[in-house]
């Protein structure tokens, strides 16, 4: 199969689970924002931000390490898998035990003394997800995208279904008759904590469905001589991942401490910002689907003669798709705004900025192959740390002055800086003939069309959706004229090496 077709098909399958599944999860945004006040919704955003940091630490970068050492062929694939899985099971079990024992002082530290149960619920979710991530990595490495997608969809479906069941059905039943069957399942003291309960049940179900992959991990052999180079390769990925989470989630973890208001107002502002962040979800979903398919693809295709040309073509089409998503959301923001409650819509101005930040994050994901394929993960960690430093500096500087808008712009500046650094280092250590001016041209064209739509609405006195549709059509026409012939050409195998790719 043509490599681009293979990557596109794998991205599409992973995208079904990510995009459709996360879209189901996305439907929770109106449920939560129409039910809870911004300050209450801010609690959910805050804890999920903490989970983002901990998830990176508890994986130890071993997901990427698994792909690297499995593809290397120096050790049996089943032993690589067994070594990674057994180590993560042990470490995560110890983490969960510590969270259970220390739940009360941790809750005090986080200013949630009335809910120490949140602490161990979150820890249990993280433990189940970390172990499950290794099993999912094996499915990805074996190109079993169908099973991957099925389990992901079931997990998300259960999570969404239980959240709606508790927060909508049980809560309404309690308000009507607290002694009814459903009403007794609702405890007002738990409140938004039912979001965590639903997530915990869904994560447990996922691990049960992954039982065959987990059993296989205990049939292989833990190899000490493999673990040492594996952990040396993987630990810099923790730094990279942790720095990435700083860039992606530190704002939601830190806003209540940086905003210059009282705690209640800060939590409300956090809730508004987090709801606006959800409106950039389409970009995040596409990047996530691409990551699932792209990482194993980049490793498996690296030895082909036309690998670098293929990577350049992948970036070009990736950016075209991202610019399309940017325009889709920004040009139709009058429709997307109804996914959040009216109390949250004052934050819509930051949505275009967050979408652009996500676009540059996606470009960075593509460019970052240089340090993964050349085993220069320490240099990659340096880029991520530099980005994290920019994020921290700008959050400390801009949030007290501009509020959550400063956090959105900090995202954008950070990811643009990381793209520049990664591109320059990649030119030295793993040169890829990226069409950088074409890529940047598409980004600039997309921003220009968005700004043109804002200018044309009052000038033409047309409805915003009509103007948006016109601008989107102009973009698609430009893509068809500029890159349509190249797309048809890329549908043909790029060379004899392409035939060696496994369907």
Tab-separated table of C-alpha atoms in Angstrom:
chain	number	residue	atom	x	y	z
A	1	UNK	CA	0.000	0.000	0.000
A	2	UNK	CA	1.193	3.527	-0.770
A	3	UNK	CA	2.725	4.910	2.459
A	4	UNK	CA	0.643	8.068	2.450
A	5	UNK	CA	-2.513	6.049	1.926
A	6	UNK	CA	-1.468	3.752	4.731
A	7	UNK	CA	-0.828	6.642	7.120
A	8	UNK	CA	-4.078	8.321	6.085
A	9	UNK	CA	-6.081	5.131	6.574
A	10	UNK	CA	-4.527	4.478	9.986
A	11	UNK	CA	-5.137	8.104	10.989
A	12	UNK	CA	-8.741	7.732	9.839
A	13	UNK	CA	-9.273	4.588	11.922
A	14	UNK	CA	-7.640	6.096	14.991
A	15	UNK	CA	-9.558	9.250	14.201
A	16	UNK	CA	-12.863	7.399	14.359
A	17	UNK	CA	-12.133	6.425	17.936
A	18	UNK	CA	-10.565	9.769	18.820
A	19	UNK	CA	-12.784	12.157	16.884
A	20	UNK	CA	-16.091	10.359	17.281
A	21	UNK	CA	-15.282	9.180	20.784
A	22	UNK	CA	-14.007	12.547	21.931
A	23	UNK	CA	-16.971	14.147	20.155
A	24	UNK	CA	-19.204	12.115	22.455
A	25	UNK	CA	-17.092	13.399	25.312
A	26	UNK	CA	-17.389	16.859	23.800
A	27	UNK	CA	-21.150	16.585	24.195
A	28	UNK	CA	-20.559	16.611	27.932
A	29	UNK	CA	-19.472	20.244	27.679
A	30	UNK	CA	-23.041	21.560	27.228
A	31	UNK	CA	-24.279	19.103	29.867
A	32	UNK	CA	-21.742	20.402	32.386
A	33	UNK	CA	-21.757	24.081	31.432
A	34	UNK	CA	-25.547	24.278	31.340
A	35	UNK	CA	-25.741	22.446	34.705
A	36	UNK	CA	-22.891	23.818	36.815
A	37	UNK	CA	-21.725	27.348	37.486
A	38	UNK	CA	-18.315	28.336	36.054
A	39	UNK	CA	-16.641	27.967	39.463
A	40	UNK	CA	-17.899	24.361	39.795
A	41	UNK	CA	-16.872	23.477	36.246
A	42	UNK	CA	-13.487	24.974	37.046
A	43	UNK	CA	-12.920	22.161	39.577
A	44	UNK	CA	-13.178	19.564	36.794
A	45	UNK	CA	-10.788	21.547	34.594
A	46	UNK	CA	-8.329	21.946	37.454
A	47	UNK	CA	-8.157	18.259	38.352
A	48	UNK	CA	-7.872	17.133	34.742
A	49	UNK	CA	-4.965	19.541	34.348
A	50	UNK	CA	-3.247	17.861	37.307
A	51	UNK	CA	-3.952	14.491	35.697
A	52	UNK	CA	-2.195	15.607	32.531
A	53	UNK	CA	1.036	16.213	34.438
A	54	UNK	CA	0.829	12.989	36.420
A	55	UNK	CA	-0.019	10.885	33.382
A	56	UNK	CA	3.279	11.867	31.772
A	57	UNK	CA	5.281	11.100	34.903
A	58	UNK	CA	3.634	7.724	35.443
A	59	UNK	CA	4.390	6.552	31.872
A	60	UNK	CA	8.163	7.292	32.166
A	61	UNK	CA	8.293	7.882	28.406
A	62	UNK	CA	8.113	4.114	27.907
A	63	UNK	CA	5.400	4.256	25.256
A	64	UNK	CA	7.825	5.804	22.759
A	65	UNK	CA	10.617	3.626	24.134
A	66	UNK	CA	8.511	0.559	23.410
A	67	UNK	CA	8.090	1.581	19.749
A	68	UNK	CA	11.800	2.361	19.409
A	69	UNK	CA	13.130	-0.900	20.882
A	70	UNK	CA	10.473	-3.070	19.286
A	71	UNK	CA	11.362	-1.662	15.869
A	72	UNK	CA	15.112	-2.018	16.542
A	73	UNK	CA	15.001	-5.824	16.373
A	74	UNK	CA	17.754	-6.355	18.958
A	75	UNK	CA	15.408	-7.894	21.543
A	76	UNK	CA	12.351	-10.107	21.138
A	77	UNK	CA	9.240	-7.963	20.781
A	78	UNK	CA	7.420	-9.907	23.497
A	79	UNK	CA	10.248	-9.235	25.978
A	80	UNK	CA	10.262	-5.515	25.203
A	81	UNK	CA	6.548	-5.458	25.903
A	82	UNK	CA	6.838	-7.531	29.084
A	83	UNK	CA	9.634	-5.358	30.449
A	84	UNK	CA	7.666	-2.141	29.910
A	85	UNK	CA	4.385	-3.513	31.234
A	86	UNK	CA	5.737	-5.099	34.414
A	87	UNK	CA	7.671	-1.996	35.399
A	88	UNK	CA	4.663	0.283	34.888
A	89	UNK	CA	2.305	-2.012	36.800
A	90	UNK	CA	4.638	-1.955	39.816
A	91	UNK	CA	5.269	1.791	39.829
A	92	UNK	CA	1.625	2.739	39.287
A	93	UNK	CA	0.430	0.379	42.028
A	94	UNK	CA	2.792	2.100	44.479
A	95	UNK	CA	1.521	5.502	43.311
A	96	UNK	CA	-2.102	4.500	43.917
A	97	UNK	CA	-1.276	3.200	47.392
A	98	UNK	CA	0.473	6.481	48.283
A	99	UNK	CA	-2.503	8.521	47.019
A	100	UNK	CA	-4.937	6.518	49.151
A	101	UNK	CA	-2.815	6.940	52.287
A	102	UNK	CA	-2.124	10.667	51.757
A	103	UNK	CA	-5.463	11.742	50.274
A	104	UNK	CA	-6.421	14.109	53.115
A	105	UNK	CA	-3.224	16.219	53.297
A	106	UNK	CA	-3.113	16.397	49.489
A	107	UNK	CA	-6.713	17.629	49.383
A	108	UNK	CA	-5.826	20.304	51.962
A	109	UNK	CA	-2.823	21.378	49.890
A	110	UNK	CA	-4.976	21.769	46.754
A	111	UNK	CA	-7.610	23.799	48.642
A	112	UNK	CA	-10.264	21.090	48.388
A	113	UNK	CA	-10.336	19.874	52.008
A	114	UNK	CA	-13.952	18.765	51.761
A	115	UNK	CA	-13.244	16.228	49.028
A	116	UNK	CA	-10.294	13.943	49.840
A	117	UNK	CA	-12.080	11.201	47.880
A	118	UNK	CA	-11.312	13.125	44.677
A	119	UNK	CA	-7.622	12.410	45.259
A	120	UNK	CA	-7.766	8.624	45.250
A	121	UNK	CA	-10.383	8.546	42.489
A	122	UNK	CA	-8.031	10.558	40.267
A	123	UNK	CA	-5.070	8.361	41.258
A	124	UNK	CA	-7.021	5.195	40.387
A	125	UNK	CA	-7.940	6.610	36.958
A	126	UNK	CA	-4.297	7.474	36.287
A	127	UNK	CA	-3.111	4.004	37.339
A	128	UNK	CA	-5.624	2.210	35.117
A	129	UNK	CA	-4.901	4.514	32.172
A	130	UNK	CA	-1.111	4.150	32.449
A	131	UNK	CA	-1.285	0.363	32.374
A	132	UNK	CA	-3.859	0.480	29.597
A	133	UNK	CA	-1.663	2.807	27.527
A	134	UNK	CA	0.994	0.072	27.204
A	135	UNK	CA	-1.583	-2.408	25.922
A	136	UNK	CA	-2.846	0.207	23.482
A	137	UNK	CA	0.743	0.817	22.319
A	138	UNK	CA	1.043	-2.869	21.473
A	139	UNK	CA	-2.159	-2.731	19.419
A	140	UNK	CA	-0.798	0.286	17.557
A	141	UNK	CA	2.555	-1.411	16.903
A	142	UNK	CA	0.737	-4.456	15.514
A	143	UNK	CA	-1.472	-2.255	13.284
A	144	UNK	CA	-4.583	-3.500	15.081
A	145	UNK	CA	-6.306	-0.164	14.735
A	146	UNK	CA	-9.759	-1.734	14.615
A	147	UNK	CA	-9.512	-3.278	18.090
A	148	UNK	CA	-7.878	-0.099	19.375
A	149	UNK	CA	-10.767	1.992	18.078
A	150	UNK	CA	-13.427	-0.378	19.390
A	151	UNK	CA	-12.098	-0.380	22.949
A	152	UNK	CA	-11.559	3.376	22.914
A	153	UNK	CA	-15.117	3.972	21.750
A	154	UNK	CA	-16.541	1.665	24.393
A	155	UNK	CA	-14.516	3.385	27.099
A	156	UNK	CA	-15.610	6.853	26.036
A	157	UNK	CA	-19.200	5.730	25.525
A	158	UNK	CA	-19.401	4.378	29.065
A	159	UNK	CA	-17.755	7.510	30.442
A	160	UNK	CA	-20.170	9.813	28.646
A	161	UNK	CA	-23.194	7.635	29.359
A	162	UNK	CA	-22.508	7.402	33.084
A	163	UNK	CA	-21.785	11.125	33.353
A	164	UNK	CA	-25.118	11.965	31.739
A	165	UNK	CA	-26.835	9.327	33.877
A	166	UNK	CA	-25.517	10.766	37.132
A	167	UNK	CA	-25.506	14.487	36.394
A	168	UNK	CA	-28.682	14.728	34.336
A	169	UNK	CA	-30.977	11.837	35.281
A	170	UNK	CA	-30.028	11.173	38.923
A	171	UNK	CA	-29.650	14.839	39.765
A	172	UNK	CA	-33.070	15.705	38.323
A	173	UNK	CA	-34.612	12.702	40.088
A	174	UNK	CA	-33.099	13.886	43.373
A	175	UNK	CA	-34.513	17.382	42.895
A	176	UNK	CA	-37.961	15.901	42.176
A	177	UNK	CA	-37.962	13.132	44.808
A	178	UNK	CA	-34.816	12.466	46.865
A	179	UNK	CA	-36.211	9.093	47.972
A	180	UNK	CA	-36.757	7.756	44.447
A	181	UNK	CA	-34.535	4.983	43.089
A	182	UNK	CA	-32.483	7.303	40.891
A	183	UNK	CA	-32.654	10.145	43.387
A	184	UNK	CA	-30.876	8.075	46.007
A	185	UNK	CA	-27.920	7.678	43.644
A	186	UNK	CA	-27.269	11.432	43.712
A	187	UNK	CA	-25.284	12.944	46.573
A	188	UNK	CA	-25.150	16.768	46.380
A	189	UNK	CA	-21.937	16.732	48.415
A	190	UNK	CA	-20.168	14.869	45.602
A	191	UNK	CA	-21.453	17.236	42.898
A	192	UNK	CA	-19.054	17.459	39.962
A	193	UNK	CA	-17.194	14.505	41.477
A	194	UNK	CA	-19.577	12.256	39.549
A	195	UNK	CA	-17.503	13.178	36.486
A	196	UNK	CA	-14.542	11.416	38.113
A	197	UNK	CA	-16.655	8.413	39.161
A	198	UNK	CA	-17.850	7.914	35.567
A	199	UNK	CA	-14.282	8.179	34.304
A	200	UNK	CA	-13.069	5.647	36.873
A	201	UNK	CA	-15.687	3.062	35.878
A	202	UNK	CA	-14.893	3.565	32.183
A	203	UNK	CA	-11.147	3.153	32.769
A	204	UNK	CA	-11.768	-0.053	34.701
A	205	UNK	CA	-13.892	-1.433	31.853
A	206	UNK	CA	-11.148	-0.543	29.376
A	207	UNK	CA	-8.565	-2.499	31.328
A	208	UNK	CA	-10.879	-5.519	31.419
A	209	UNK	CA	-11.259	-5.375	27.626
A	210	UNK	CA	-7.467	-5.165	27.284
A	211	UNK	CA	-6.998	-8.294	29.404
A	212	UNK	CA	-5.677	-10.438	26.479
A	213	UNK	CA	-2.920	-7.899	25.782
A	214	UNK	CA	-2.118	-7.612	29.490
A	215	UNK	CA	-1.856	-11.399	29.873
A	216	UNK	CA	0.589	-11.500	26.968
A	217	UNK	CA	2.759	-9.015	28.837
A	218	UNK	CA	3.221	-11.467	31.684
A	219	UNK	CA	4.120	-14.331	29.364
A	220	UNK	CA	7.210	-12.556	28.101
A	221	UNK	CA	10.373	-12.110	30.139
A	222	UNK	CA	11.533	-9.015	32.008
A	223	UNK	CA	15.088	-8.380	30.748
A	224	UNK	CA	17.354	-6.344	32.991
A	225	UNK	CA	19.900	-5.846	30.213
A	226	UNK	CA	17.089	-4.451	28.051
A	227	UNK	CA	15.586	-2.273	30.785
A	228	UNK	CA	18.737	-0.185	31.279
A	229	UNK	CA	19.026	1.147	27.694
A	230	UNK	CA	15.236	1.293	27.446
A	231	UNK	CA	14.878	3.573	30.454
A	232	UNK	CA	17.861	5.700	29.372
A	233	UNK	CA	16.186	6.293	26.021
A	234	UNK	CA	12.739	6.854	27.532
A	235	UNK	CA	13.431	9.129	30.513
A	236	UNK	CA	14.212	12.176	28.337
A	237	UNK	CA	10.762	11.596	26.838
A	238	UNK	CA	9.381	12.266	30.337
A	239	UNK	CA	11.056	15.654	30.278
A	240	UNK	CA	9.694	16.251	26.784
A	241	UNK	CA	6.233	15.084	27.764
A	242	UNK	CA	6.232	16.991	31.036
A	243	UNK	CA	7.356	20.138	29.286
A	244	UNK	CA	4.625	19.529	26.715
A	245	UNK	CA	2.027	19.275	29.460
A	246	UNK	CA	3.344	22.506	30.961
A	247	UNK	CA	2.775	24.128	27.589
A	248	UNK	CA	-0.648	22.533	27.197
A	249	UNK	CA	-2.178	22.434	30.677
A	250	UNK	CA	-0.244	24.582	33.139
A	251	UNK	CA	-2.571	27.496	32.481
A	252	UNK	CA	-5.607	25.580	33.763
A	253	UNK	CA	-3.688	24.308	36.770
A	254	UNK	CA	-2.290	27.749	37.632
A	255	UNK	CA	-5.031	30.239	36.709
A	256	UNK	CA	-6.679	30.143	40.127
A	257	UNK	CA	-3.307	31.082	41.665
A	258	UNK	CA	-2.286	33.734	39.093
A	259	UNK	CA	-5.503	35.657	38.463
A	260	UNK	CA	-5.728	38.767	40.675
A	261	UNK	CA	-9.187	38.054	42.125
A	262	UNK	CA	-10.634	36.098	45.034
A	263	UNK	CA	-10.724	32.280	44.857
A	264	UNK	CA	-14.375	32.114	43.770
A	265	UNK	CA	-13.873	34.573	40.897
A	266	UNK	CA	-10.633	32.889	39.855
A	267	UNK	CA	-12.382	29.508	39.683
A	268	UNK	CA	-15.185	31.057	37.616
A	269	UNK	CA	-12.636	32.537	35.197
A	270	UNK	CA	-10.949	29.144	35.011
A	271	UNK	CA	-14.292	27.544	34.153
A	272	UNK	CA	-14.965	30.090	31.384
A	273	UNK	CA	-11.484	29.671	29.905
A	274	UNK	CA	-11.686	25.875	30.044
A	275	UNK	CA	-15.055	25.870	28.279
A	276	UNK	CA	-13.622	28.118	25.553
A	277	UNK	CA	-10.669	25.735	25.283
A	278	UNK	CA	-13.139	22.946	24.526
A	279	UNK	CA	-14.252	24.831	21.415
A	280	UNK	CA	-10.816	24.191	19.915
A	281	UNK	CA	-11.391	20.462	20.348
A	282	UNK	CA	-11.541	19.583	16.628
A	283	UNK	CA	-7.919	20.636	16.173
A	284	UNK	CA	-6.853	18.658	19.233
A	285	UNK	CA	-8.753	15.581	18.040
A	286	UNK	CA	-7.096	15.607	14.632
A	287	UNK	CA	-3.633	16.026	16.140
A	288	UNK	CA	-4.283	13.189	18.587
A	289	UNK	CA	-5.456	10.862	15.809
A	290	UNK	CA	-2.386	11.790	13.748
A	291	UNK	CA	-0.097	11.108	16.702
A	292	UNK	CA	-1.545	7.620	17.212
A	293	UNK	CA	-0.945	6.709	13.582
A	294	UNK	CA	2.111	8.872	12.910
A	295	UNK	CA	4.561	7.710	15.562
A	296	UNK	CA	4.642	4.018	14.580
A	297	UNK	CA	4.527	5.047	10.891
A	298	UNK	CA	7.550	7.345	11.171
A	299	UNK	CA	9.589	4.614	12.894
A	300	UNK	CA	8.568	1.805	10.540
A	301	UNK	CA	9.119	3.861	7.361
A	302	UNK	CA	12.437	5.436	8.400
A	303	UNK	CA	14.601	2.923	6.477
A	304	UNK	CA	12.892	3.516	3.131
A	305	UNK	CA	14.811	5.473	0.515
A	306	UNK	CA	12.050	8.030	0.046
A	307	UNK	CA	11.353	8.465	3.776
A	308	UNK	CA	12.366	12.112	4.045
A	309	UNK	CA	10.439	13.158	0.950
A	310	UNK	CA	7.405	11.344	2.345
A	311	UNK	CA	7.719	13.099	5.709
A	312	UNK	CA	7.797	16.469	3.930
A	313	UNK	CA	4.652	15.601	1.981
A	314	UNK	CA	2.940	14.452	5.177
A	315	UNK	CA	3.600	17.825	6.842
A	316	UNK	CA	2.208	19.696	3.851
A	317	UNK	CA	-1.107	17.840	3.904
A	318	UNK	CA	-1.251	17.862	7.676
A	319	UNK	CA	-1.114	21.676	7.681
A	320	UNK	CA	-3.775	21.908	4.982
A	321	UNK	CA	-6.097	19.816	7.148
A	322	UNK	CA	-5.314	21.884	10.245
A	323	UNK	CA	-5.955	25.194	8.487
A	324	UNK	CA	-9.268	23.790	7.260
A	325	UNK	CA	-10.225	22.927	10.851
A	326	UNK	CA	-9.129	26.378	12.027
A	327	UNK	CA	-11.426	27.999	9.470
A	328	UNK	CA	-14.274	25.569	10.129
A	329	UNK	CA	-14.444	26.538	13.799
A	330	UNK	CA	-13.653	30.258	13.566
A	331	UNK	CA	-15.916	30.958	10.573
A	332	UNK	CA	-18.818	29.101	12.192
A	333	UNK	CA	-18.186	30.210	15.764
A	334	UNK	CA	-21.732	31.583	15.906
A	335	UNK	CA	-22.887	27.952	15.825
A	336	UNK	CA	-20.138	26.386	17.939
A	337	UNK	CA	-20.804	28.837	20.779
A	338	UNK	CA	-24.018	27.030	21.694
A	339	UNK	CA	-22.015	24.040	22.922
A	340	UNK	CA	-21.318	26.019	26.087
A	341	UNK	CA	-23.737	27.722	28.430
A	342	UNK	CA	-24.436	31.437	28.084
A	343	UNK	CA	-22.415	32.226	31.211
A	344	UNK	CA	-19.274	30.892	29.487
A	345	UNK	CA	-19.497	32.700	26.114
A	346	UNK	CA	-17.610	35.775	27.195
A	347	UNK	CA	-14.445	33.739	26.539
A	348	UNK	CA	-15.078	33.134	22.822
A	349	UNK	CA	-12.475	35.729	21.757
A	350	UNK	CA	-9.637	33.393	22.756
A	351	UNK	CA	-10.852	30.477	20.604
A	352	UNK	CA	-9.041	31.548	17.372
A	353	UNK	CA	-5.817	32.038	19.320
A	354	UNK	CA	-6.106	28.577	20.902
A	355	UNK	CA	-6.818	27.002	17.517
A	356	UNK	CA	-3.711	28.596	16.019
A	357	UNK	CA	-1.688	27.399	18.990
A	358	UNK	CA	-2.976	23.861	18.373
A	359	UNK	CA	-2.034	24.139	14.693
A	360	UNK	CA	1.579	24.993	15.538
A	361	UNK	CA	1.645	22.201	18.103
A	362	UNK	CA	0.701	19.836	15.275
A	363	UNK	CA	3.524	21.191	13.116
A	364	UNK	CA	5.910	20.585	16.010
A	365	UNK	CA	4.682	16.990	16.320
A	366	UNK	CA	5.652	16.447	12.679
A	367	UNK	CA	9.023	18.167	12.989
A	368	UNK	CA	9.964	16.281	16.169
A	369	UNK	CA	10.817	13.098	14.247
A	370	UNK	CA	14.421	14.296	13.948
A	371	UNK	CA	15.289	13.563	17.594
A	372	UNK	CA	13.230	10.369	17.798
A	373	UNK	CA	14.781	8.793	14.709
A	374	UNK	CA	18.337	9.849	15.590
A	375	UNK	CA	18.081	8.939	19.307
A	376	UNK	CA	18.793	12.555	20.281
A	377	UNK	CA	16.016	12.637	22.840
A	378	UNK	CA	18.048	14.853	25.178
A	379	UNK	CA	18.124	17.573	22.530
A	380	UNK	CA	14.409	17.100	22.027
A	381	UNK	CA	13.972	17.503	25.761
A	382	UNK	CA	15.911	20.763	25.542
A	383	UNK	CA	13.447	22.148	22.985
A	384	UNK	CA	10.503	21.144	25.156
A	385	UNK	CA	12.100	22.649	28.250
A	386	UNK	CA	12.726	25.889	26.407
A	387	UNK	CA	9.062	25.936	25.403
A	388	UNK	CA	8.033	25.240	28.986
A	389	UNK	CA	10.209	28.105	30.180
A	390	UNK	CA	8.533	30.445	27.694
A	391	UNK	CA	5.111	29.274	28.862
A	392	UNK	CA	5.882	29.768	32.550
A	393	UNK	CA	7.409	33.203	31.978
A	394	UNK	CA	4.494	34.433	29.854
A	395	UNK	CA	1.865	33.030	32.219
A	396	UNK	CA	3.490	34.826	35.164
A	397	UNK	CA	3.739	38.009	33.135
A	398	UNK	CA	0.509	38.118	31.097
A	399	UNK	CA	-2.181	36.372	33.195
A	400	UNK	CA	-2.165	38.925	36.065
A	401	UNK	CA	-2.482	41.696	33.427
A	402	UNK	CA	-4.683	40.223	30.669
A	403	UNK	CA	-6.418	37.368	32.484
A	404	UNK	CA	-7.051	34.111	30.661
A	405	UNK	CA	-6.460	35.843	27.296
A	406	UNK	CA	-2.825	36.090	28.346
A	407	UNK	CA	-2.781	32.321	28.849
A	408	UNK	CA	-4.113	31.743	25.319
A	409	UNK	CA	-1.456	33.971	23.761
A	410	UNK	CA	1.220	32.284	25.876
A	411	UNK	CA	0.220	28.985	24.231
A	412	UNK	CA	0.619	30.426	20.748
A	413	UNK	CA	3.993	32.104	21.390
A	414	UNK	CA	5.315	28.929	23.015
A	415	UNK	CA	4.410	26.596	20.145
A	416	UNK	CA	5.642	28.977	17.458
A	417	UNK	CA	8.977	29.185	19.302
A	418	UNK	CA	9.201	25.390	19.560
A	419	UNK	CA	8.483	24.985	15.852
A	420	UNK	CA	11.332	27.363	15.001
A	421	UNK	CA	13.790	25.614	17.328
A	422	UNK	CA	12.823	22.121	16.174
A	423	UNK	CA	13.019	23.073	12.513
A	424	UNK	CA	16.519	24.521	12.875
A	425	UNK	CA	17.813	21.524	14.848
A	426	UNK	CA	16.158	19.118	12.431
A	427	UNK	CA	17.963	20.735	9.494
A	428	UNK	CA	21.240	19.884	11.191
A	429	UNK	CA	20.626	16.376	12.546
A	430	UNK	CA	17.978	14.919	10.208
A	431	UNK	CA	17.390	17.182	7.183
A	432	UNK	CA	13.945	16.774	5.633
A	433	UNK	CA	13.027	18.793	2.511
A	434	UNK	CA	10.023	20.489	4.094
A	435	UNK	CA	8.304	23.058	1.877
A	436	UNK	CA	8.415	25.564	4.671
A	437	UNK	CA	7.164	28.555	2.685
A	438	UNK	CA	4.220	26.599	1.323
A	439	UNK	CA	3.366	25.435	4.855
A	440	UNK	CA	3.600	28.942	6.326
A	441	UNK	CA	1.735	30.318	3.324
A	442	UNK	CA	-1.249	28.117	4.049
A	443	UNK	CA	-1.244	29.202	7.699
A	444	UNK	CA	-1.073	32.883	6.742
A	445	UNK	CA	-3.792	32.380	4.115
A	446	UNK	CA	-6.083	30.802	6.699
A	447	UNK	CA	-5.567	33.658	9.173
A	448	UNK	CA	-6.129	36.204	6.391
A	449	UNK	CA	-9.431	34.551	5.427
A	450	UNK	CA	-10.583	34.607	9.057
A	451	UNK	CA	-9.732	38.308	9.401
A	452	UNK	CA	-11.372	38.996	6.018
A	453	UNK	CA	-14.582	37.373	7.258
A	454	UNK	CA	-14.659	39.746	10.233
A	455	UNK	CA	-14.184	42.717	7.907
A	456	UNK	CA	-16.685	41.566	5.262
A	457	UNK	CA	-19.609	40.959	7.613
A	458	UNK	CA	-20.336	44.643	8.361
A	459	UNK	CA	-19.240	45.810	4.891
A	460	UNK	CA	-21.541	43.445	2.957
A	461	UNK	CA	-24.146	43.284	5.693
A	462	UNK	CA	-24.337	39.508	5.209
A	463	UNK	CA	-24.947	36.920	7.869
A	464	UNK	CA	-21.749	35.646	9.493
A	465	UNK	CA	-22.443	32.084	8.329
A	466	UNK	CA	-22.817	33.177	4.694
A	467	UNK	CA	-19.529	35.091	4.794
A	468	UNK	CA	-17.868	32.152	6.557
A	469	UNK	CA	-19.059	29.698	3.918
A	470	UNK	CA	-17.713	31.967	1.171
A	471	UNK	CA	-14.286	32.208	2.827
A	472	UNK	CA	-14.138	28.450	3.418
A	473	UNK	CA	-14.989	27.817	-0.237
A	474	UNK	CA	-12.154	30.149	-1.285
A	475	UNK	CA	-9.712	28.136	0.827
A	476	UNK	CA	-10.835	24.792	-0.590
A	477	UNK	CA	-10.613	26.137	-4.129
A	478	UNK	CA	-7.063	27.380	-3.491
A	479	UNK	CA	-6.050	23.958	-2.140
A	480	UNK	CA	-7.575	22.250	-5.163
A	481	UNK	CA	-5.682	24.481	-7.572
A	482	UNK	CA	-2.349	24.511	-5.726
A	483	UNK	CA	-2.119	20.981	-4.381
A	484	UNK	CA	-4.834	18.975	-6.101
A	485	UNK	CA	-2.485	17.649	-8.821
A	486	UNK	CA	0.129	16.782	-6.193
A	487	UNK	CA	-2.450	14.850	-4.223
A	488	UNK	CA	-3.392	12.784	-7.260
A	489	UNK	CA	0.291	12.148	-7.929
A	490	UNK	CA	0.913	11.060	-4.340
A	491	UNK	CA	-1.834	8.457	-4.689
A	492	UNK	CA	0.622	6.492	-6.840
A	493	UNK	CA	3.291	4.474	-4.945
A	494	UNK	CA	6.325	6.693	-4.449
A	495	UNK	CA	8.818	4.063	-5.446
A	496	UNK	CA	9.756	0.402	-5.223
A	497	UNK	CA	10.347	0.732	-1.493
A	498	UNK	CA	6.694	1.501	-0.978
A	499	UNK	CA	5.829	-2.057	-1.940
A	500	UNK	CA	7.754	-3.339	1.031
A	501	UNK	CA	5.301	-1.711	3.393
A	502	UNK	CA	2.989	-4.201	5.013
A	503	UNK	CA	-0.708	-3.614	4.246
